[in-house]
PDB file of C-alpha atoms in Angstrom:
ATOM      1  CA  MET A 270     125.177  94.137  40.745  1.00  0.00           C
ATOM      2  CA  ILE A 271     122.968  91.080  40.396  1.00  0.00           C
ATOM      3  CA  LYS A 272     119.402  91.859  39.483  1.00  0.00           C
ATOM      4  CA  ILE A 273     116.685  89.389  40.307  1.00  0.00           C
ATOM      5  CA  GLY A 274     113.323  89.199  38.554  1.00  0.00           C
ATOM      6  CA  ILE A 275     110.650  87.741  40.697  1.00  0.00           C
ATOM      7  CA  THR A 276     107.477  86.523  38.896  1.00  0.00           C
ATOM      8  CA  GLY A 277     104.569  84.183  39.377  1.00  0.00           C
ATOM      9  CA  GLY A 278     100.873  83.992  38.721  1.00  0.00           C
ATOM     10  CA  ILE A 279      98.156  85.950  40.578  1.00  0.00           C
ATOM     11  CA  ALA A 280      98.232  85.214  44.306  1.00  0.00           C
ATOM     12  CA  SER A 281     101.235  82.887  44.031  1.00  0.00           C
ATOM     13  CA  GLY A 282     103.052  84.727  46.838  1.00  0.00           C
ATOM     14  CA  LYS A 283     105.422  86.943  44.966  1.00  0.00           C
ATOM     15  CA  SER A 284     105.040  89.734  47.505  1.00  0.00           C
ATOM     16  CA  VAL A 285     105.712  87.310  50.407  1.00  0.00           C
ATOM     17  CA  VAL A 286     108.880  86.125  48.776  1.00  0.00           C
ATOM     18  CA  SER A 287     109.931  89.646  47.947  1.00  0.00           C
ATOM     19  CA  SER A 288     109.460  90.663  51.562  1.00  0.00           C
ATOM     20  CA  LEU A 289     111.550  87.722  52.784  1.00  0.00           C
ATOM     21  CA  LEU A 290     114.240  88.733  50.283  1.00  0.00           C
ATOM     22  CA  THR A 291     114.065  92.369  51.490  1.00  0.00           C
ATOM     23  CA  MET A 292     114.511  91.106  55.074  1.00  0.00           C
ATOM     24  CA  ASN A 293     117.721  89.529  53.827  1.00  0.00           C
ATOM     25  CA  GLY A 294     119.006  92.935  52.636  1.00  0.00           C
ATOM     26  CA  ILE A 295     117.874  92.736  48.958  1.00  0.00           C
ATOM     27  CA  PRO A 296     115.950  95.827  48.026  1.00  0.00           C
ATOM     28  CA  MET A 297     112.886  95.250  45.863  1.00  0.00           C
ATOM     29  CA  TYR A 298     111.180  97.316  43.117  1.00  0.00           C
ATOM     30  CA  THR A 299     107.553  96.374  42.862  1.00  0.00           C
ATOM     31  CA  ALA A 300     106.437  96.912  39.273  1.00  0.00           C
ATOM     32  CA  ASP A 301     102.746  97.092  40.089  1.00  0.00           C
ATOM     33  CA  THR A 302     103.118  99.679  42.778  1.00  0.00           C
ATOM     34  CA  GLU A 303     105.591 101.791  40.767  1.00  0.00           C
ATOM     35  CA  GLY A 304     103.464 101.412  37.624  1.00  0.00           C
ATOM     36  CA  ASN A 305     100.472 102.861  39.543  1.00  0.00           C
ATOM     37  CA  ARG A 306     102.641 105.698  40.839  1.00  0.00           C
ATOM     38  CA  LEU A 307     103.953 106.464  37.380  1.00  0.00           C
ATOM     39  CA  SER A 308     100.446 106.253  35.845  1.00  0.00           C
ATOM     40  CA  ASP A 309      99.533 109.128  38.116  1.00  0.00           C
ATOM     41  CA  THR A 310     102.704 111.193  37.799  1.00  0.00           C
ATOM     42  CA  SER A 311     104.308 110.586  34.438  1.00  0.00           C
ATOM     43  CA  PRO A 312     103.454 113.215  31.806  1.00  0.00           C
ATOM     44  CA  VAL A 313     104.291 110.675  29.061  1.00  0.00           C
ATOM     45  CA  ILE A 314     101.784 108.074  30.386  1.00  0.00           C
ATOM     46  CA  ARG A 315      99.140 110.756  31.081  1.00  0.00           C
ATOM     47  CA  LYS A 316      99.326 112.192  27.600  1.00  0.00           C
ATOM     48  CA  LYS A 317      99.212 108.838  25.868  1.00  0.00           C
ATOM     49  CA  LEU A 318      96.346 107.441  28.041  1.00  0.00           C
ATOM     50  CA  MET A 319      94.296 110.628  27.503  1.00  0.00           C
ATOM     51  CA  ALA A 320      94.850 110.427  23.766  1.00  0.00           C
ATOM     52  CA  LEU A 321      93.712 106.802  23.834  1.00  0.00           C
ATOM     53  CA  PHE A 322      90.705 107.094  26.247  1.00  0.00           C
ATOM     54  CA  GLY A 323      89.911 110.832  26.591  1.00  0.00           C
ATOM     55  CA  GLU A 324      90.711 113.349  29.370  1.00  0.00           C
ATOM     56  CA  ASP A 325      88.185 111.776  31.738  1.00  0.00           C
ATOM     57  CA  ILE A 326      90.468 108.773  32.217  1.00  0.00           C
ATOM     58  CA  TYR A 327      92.086 111.036  34.892  1.00  0.00           C
ATOM     59  CA  VAL A 328      89.991 112.349  37.818  1.00  0.00           C
ATOM     60  CA  ASN A 329      91.468 114.995  40.148  1.00  0.00           C
ATOM     61  CA  SER A 330      94.929 114.354  38.546  1.00  0.00           C
ATOM     62  CA  LEU A 331      94.822 110.576  39.291  1.00  0.00           C
ATOM     63  CA  LEU A 332      94.237 107.779  36.876  1.00  0.00           C
ATOM     64  CA  ASP A 333      90.698 106.355  37.086  1.00  0.00           C
ATOM     65  CA  ARG A 334      91.879 102.703  37.517  1.00  0.00           C
ATOM     66  CA  LYS A 335      88.338 101.258  37.650  1.00  0.00           C
ATOM     67  CA  ARG A 336      87.502 102.885  34.266  1.00  0.00           C
ATOM     68  CA  LEU A 337      90.846 101.783  32.863  1.00  0.00           C
ATOM     69  CA  ALA A 338      90.235  98.250  34.070  1.00  0.00           C
ATOM     70  CA  SER A 339      86.828  98.102  32.457  1.00  0.00           C
ATOM     71  CA  TYR A 340      88.478  98.957  29.088  1.00  0.00           C
ATOM     72  CA  ILE A 341      91.494  96.576  29.359  1.00  0.00           C
ATOM     73  CA  PHE A 342      89.701  93.626  30.776  1.00  0.00           C
ATOM     74  CA  SER A 343      87.084  93.587  28.038  1.00  0.00           C
ATOM     75  CA  ASP A 344      89.542  93.980  25.116  1.00  0.00           C
ATOM     76  CA  GLU A 345      92.798  92.242  24.670  1.00  0.00           C
ATOM     77  CA  ASP A 346      93.995  94.823  22.049  1.00  0.00           C
ATOM     78  CA  VAL A 347      93.384  97.735  24.473  1.00  0.00           C
ATOM     79  CA  LEU A 348      95.337  95.916  27.139  1.00  0.00           C
ATOM     80  CA  LYS A 349      98.305  95.594  24.709  1.00  0.00           C
ATOM     81  CA  GLU A 350      98.111  99.307  23.901  1.00  0.00           C
ATOM     82  CA  VAL A 351      98.048 100.313  27.527  1.00  0.00           C
ATOM     83  CA  ASN A 352     100.964  97.993  28.231  1.00  0.00           C
ATOM     84  CA  LYS A 353     102.960  99.615  25.371  1.00  0.00           C
ATOM     85  CA  ILE A 354     102.379 102.944  27.068  1.00  0.00           C
ATOM     86  CA  ILE A 355     103.129 101.962  30.660  1.00  0.00           C
ATOM     87  CA  HIS A 356     105.870  99.261  30.488  1.00  0.00           C
ATOM     88  CA  PRO A 357     108.591 101.348  28.808  1.00  0.00           C
ATOM     89  CA  VAL A 358     108.171 104.040  31.483  1.00  0.00           C
ATOM     90  CA  VAL A 359     108.347 101.458  34.280  1.00  0.00           C
ATOM     91  CA  SER A 360     111.370  99.896  32.659  1.00  0.00           C
ATOM     92  CA  LYS A 361     113.165 103.246  32.509  1.00  0.00           C
ATOM     93  CA  ASP A 362     112.203 103.994  36.128  1.00  0.00           C
ATOM     94  CA  PHE A 363     113.509 100.605  37.226  1.00  0.00           C
ATOM     95  CA  ARG A 364     116.815 101.125  35.499  1.00  0.00           C
ATOM     96  CA  ALA A 365     117.162 104.512  37.259  1.00  0.00           C
ATOM     97  CA  TRP A 366     116.243 102.912  40.604  1.00  0.00           C
ATOM     98  CA  VAL A 367     118.869 100.207  40.096  1.00  0.00           C
ATOM     99  CA  ARG A 368     121.588 102.899  39.555  1.00  0.00           C
ATOM    100  CA  GLN A 369     120.726 104.367  42.994  1.00  0.00           C
ATOM    101  CA  GLN A 370     121.132 101.016  44.817  1.00  0.00           C
ATOM    102  CA  ARG A 371     124.372 100.548  46.791  1.00  0.00           C
ATOM    103  CA  VAL A 372     124.111  96.847  47.427  1.00  0.00           C
ATOM    104  CA  HIS A 373     125.369  93.801  45.512  1.00  0.00           C
ATOM    105  CA  MET A 374     121.858  92.509  44.694  1.00  0.00           C
ATOM    106  CA  CYS A 375     118.438  93.941  44.083  1.00  0.00           C
ATOM    107  CA  GLY A 376     115.225  92.782  42.482  1.00  0.00           C
ATOM    108  CA  ILE A 377     112.013  93.587  40.622  1.00  0.00           C
ATOM    109  CA  GLU A 378     108.746  91.890  41.466  1.00  0.00           C
ATOM    110  CA  SER A 379     106.395  91.643  38.455  1.00  0.00           C
ATOM    111  CA  ALA A 380     103.550  89.297  37.628  1.00  0.00           C
ATOM    112  CA  VAL A 381     104.146  90.062  33.942  1.00  0.00           C
ATOM    113  CA  LEU A 382     108.029  89.868  34.003  1.00  0.00           C
ATOM    114  CA  PHE A 383     108.180  88.089  30.666  1.00  0.00           C
ATOM    115  CA  GLU A 384     105.165  89.749  28.972  1.00  0.00           C
ATOM    116  CA  SER A 385     106.555  93.186  29.761  1.00  0.00           C
ATOM    117  CA  LYS A 386     110.116  92.224  28.702  1.00  0.00           C
ATOM    118  CA  PHE A 387     111.334  93.131  32.253  1.00  0.00           C
ATOM    119  CA  ASP A 388     113.138  89.757  32.180  1.00  0.00           C
ATOM    120  CA  LYS A 389     115.628  91.421  29.846  1.00  0.00           C
ATOM    121  CA  LEU A 390     116.611  93.780  32.673  1.00  0.00           C
ATOM    122  CA  VAL A 391     117.542  91.127  35.145  1.00  0.00           C
ATOM    123  CA  ASP A 392     120.278  88.463  35.529  1.00  0.00           C
ATOM    124  CA  ILE A 393     118.241  85.773  37.298  1.00  0.00           C
ATOM    125  CA  VAL A 394     114.534  84.889  37.150  1.00  0.00           C
ATOM    126  CA  LEU A 395     112.858  83.512  40.252  1.00  0.00           C
ATOM    127  CA  LEU A 396     109.466  81.969  39.813  1.00  0.00           C
ATOM    128  CA  VAL A 397     107.102  81.731  42.806  1.00  0.00           C
ATOM    129  CA  TYR A 398     104.823  78.823  42.060  1.00  0.00           C
ATOM    130  CA  ALA A 399     101.548  77.823  43.698  1.00  0.00           C
ATOM    131  CA  PRO A 400      98.829  75.511  42.367  1.00  0.00           C
ATOM    132  CA  VAL A 401      96.040  77.169  40.452  1.00  0.00           C
ATOM    133  CA  GLU A 402      93.343  76.112  42.904  1.00  0.00           C
ATOM    134  CA  LEU A 403      95.196  77.612  45.807  1.00  0.00           C
ATOM    135  CA  ARG A 404      95.924  80.841  43.918  1.00  0.00           C
ATOM    136  CA  LEU A 405      92.251  81.076  42.917  1.00  0.00           C
ATOM    137  CA  THR A 406      91.141  80.752  46.562  1.00  0.00           C
ATOM    138  CA  ARG A 407      93.767  83.279  47.741  1.00  0.00           C
ATOM    139  CA  ALA A 408      92.904  85.814  45.043  1.00  0.00           C
ATOM    140  CA  MET A 409      89.138  85.583  45.599  1.00  0.00           C
ATOM    141  CA  LYS A 410      89.614  86.158  49.364  1.00  0.00           C
ATOM    142  CA  ARG A 411      92.190  88.924  48.889  1.00  0.00           C
ATOM    143  CA  ASP A 412      90.409  90.823  46.082  1.00  0.00           C
ATOM    144  CA  GLY A 413      86.788  89.992  46.929  1.00  0.00           C
ATOM    145  CA  ALA A 414      86.404  88.979  43.304  1.00  0.00           C
ATOM    146  CA  THR A 415      84.471  86.202  41.702  1.00  0.00           C
ATOM    147  CA  GLU A 416      86.028  82.946  40.501  1.00  0.00           C
ATOM    148  CA  ALA A 417      85.204  83.975  36.923  1.00  0.00           C
ATOM    149  CA  ASP A 418      86.939  87.387  37.296  1.00  0.00           C
ATOM    150  CA  ILE A 419      90.099  85.809  38.780  1.00  0.00           C
ATOM    151  CA  MET A 420      90.153  83.085  36.113  1.00  0.00           C
ATOM    152  CA  LYS A 421      89.817  85.866  33.435  1.00  0.00           C
ATOM    153  CA  ARG A 422      92.862  87.632  34.894  1.00  0.00           C
ATOM    154  CA  MET A 423      94.785  84.338  35.238  1.00  0.00           C
ATOM    155  CA  ASN A 424      94.154  83.468  31.616  1.00  0.00           C
ATOM    156  CA  ARG A 425      95.717  86.792  30.476  1.00  0.00           C
ATOM    157  CA  GLN A 426      98.939  85.921  32.088  1.00  0.00           C
ATOM    158  CA  MET A 427     101.578  83.586  30.697  1.00  0.00           C
ATOM    159  CA  PRO A 428     100.978  80.093  32.182  1.00  0.00           C
ATOM    160  CA  ASP A 429     103.305  79.045  35.000  1.00  0.00           C
ATOM    161  CA  GLU A 430     104.379  75.950  33.089  1.00  0.00           C
ATOM    162  CA  LEU A 431     105.837  78.200  30.450  1.00  0.00           C
ATOM    163  CA  LYS A 432     107.354  80.612  33.010  1.00  0.00           C
ATOM    164  CA  ARG A 433     109.071  77.535  34.623  1.00  0.00           C
ATOM    165  CA  LYS A 434     110.888  76.829  31.409  1.00  0.00           C
ATOM    166  CA  TYR A 435     112.489  80.361  31.464  1.00  0.00           C
ATOM    167  CA  ALA A 436     113.019  80.577  35.283  1.00  0.00           C
ATOM    168  CA  ASP A 437     116.452  80.020  36.768  1.00  0.00           C
ATOM    169  CA  PHE A 438     114.986  79.020  40.157  1.00  0.00           C
ATOM    170  CA  VAL A 439     111.547  78.024  41.483  1.00  0.00           C
ATOM    171  CA  ILE A 440     110.121  78.490  44.945  1.00  0.00           C
ATOM    172  CA  ILE A 441     107.040  76.481  45.792  1.00  0.00           C
ATOM    173  CA  ASN A 442     104.543  78.400  47.785  1.00  0.00           C
ATOM    174  CA  ASP A 443     101.886  75.761  48.278  1.00  0.00           C
ATOM    175  CA  GLY A 444     101.226  76.183  51.989  1.00  0.00           C
ATOM    176  CA  VAL A 445     102.953  72.922  52.714  1.00  0.00           C
ATOM    177  CA  GLN A 446     106.608  73.490  51.905  1.00  0.00           C
ATOM    178  CA  ALA A 447     108.425  76.079  54.151  1.00  0.00           C
ATOM    179  CA  LEU A 448     109.531  79.163  52.377  1.00  0.00           C
ATOM    180  CA  MET A 449     112.551  80.100  54.433  1.00  0.00           C
ATOM    181  CA  PRO A 450     114.626  76.972  53.523  1.00  0.00           C
ATOM    182  CA  GLN A 451     113.782  77.699  49.886  1.00  0.00           C
ATOM    183  CA  ILE A 452     114.878  81.311  50.257  1.00  0.00           C
ATOM    184  CA  ASP A 453     118.088  80.155  51.837  1.00  0.00           C
ATOM    185  CA  GLN A 454     118.667  77.728  48.941  1.00  0.00           C
ATOM    186  CA  PHE A 455     117.948  80.594  46.463  1.00  0.00           C
ATOM    187  CA  LEU A 456     120.438  82.956  48.147  1.00  0.00           C
ATOM    188  CA  LYS A 457     123.141  80.253  47.976  1.00  0.00           C
ATOM    189  CA  PHE A 458     122.209  79.760  44.283  1.00  0.00           C
ATOM    190  CA  VAL A 459     122.672  83.494  43.425  1.00  0.00           C
ATOM    191  CA  ALA A 460     125.821  83.670  45.468  1.00  0.00           C
ATOM    192  CA  PHE A 461     127.226  81.128  42.964  1.00  0.00           C
TER     193      PHE A 461
END
């Protein structure tokens, strides 16, 4: 089975590209969504996060994401510790999910594909690229966040220029170039 890793910066359009691939019969595992689910349900993650932050990091059996965000966005070392807790569980869950797929191709969408080492789990890396200014506008509108907040989040991710070096294929999502012809090109590329 061919496993595709889809990555790109904040508001680059990863989810749009993932949806288009899903419409073409390629199931997608969304690392953010599944990471959130696992943060609420995994006893391993719960135990380790509670050891790191205290029991009140969970409220009514759910992770207090706002509280967690306040810790990780103010301290790079805390972010690294949290990632060391969550990423291995997501990686294991993705591998189990892949084993359940009955198709010739599937994918994982992750903004931090390289940083989390999820790229080691896939055969092909697809980068969704959009200019920083456009991503900034999209993210501010989508998240209702300030430019400073979005820039802070962007600066914590690997730069797209570096991701481009490691990507096997790049889709440009700049609002000018049509996505479907690029998706078709990508599907021909992965079909070898």
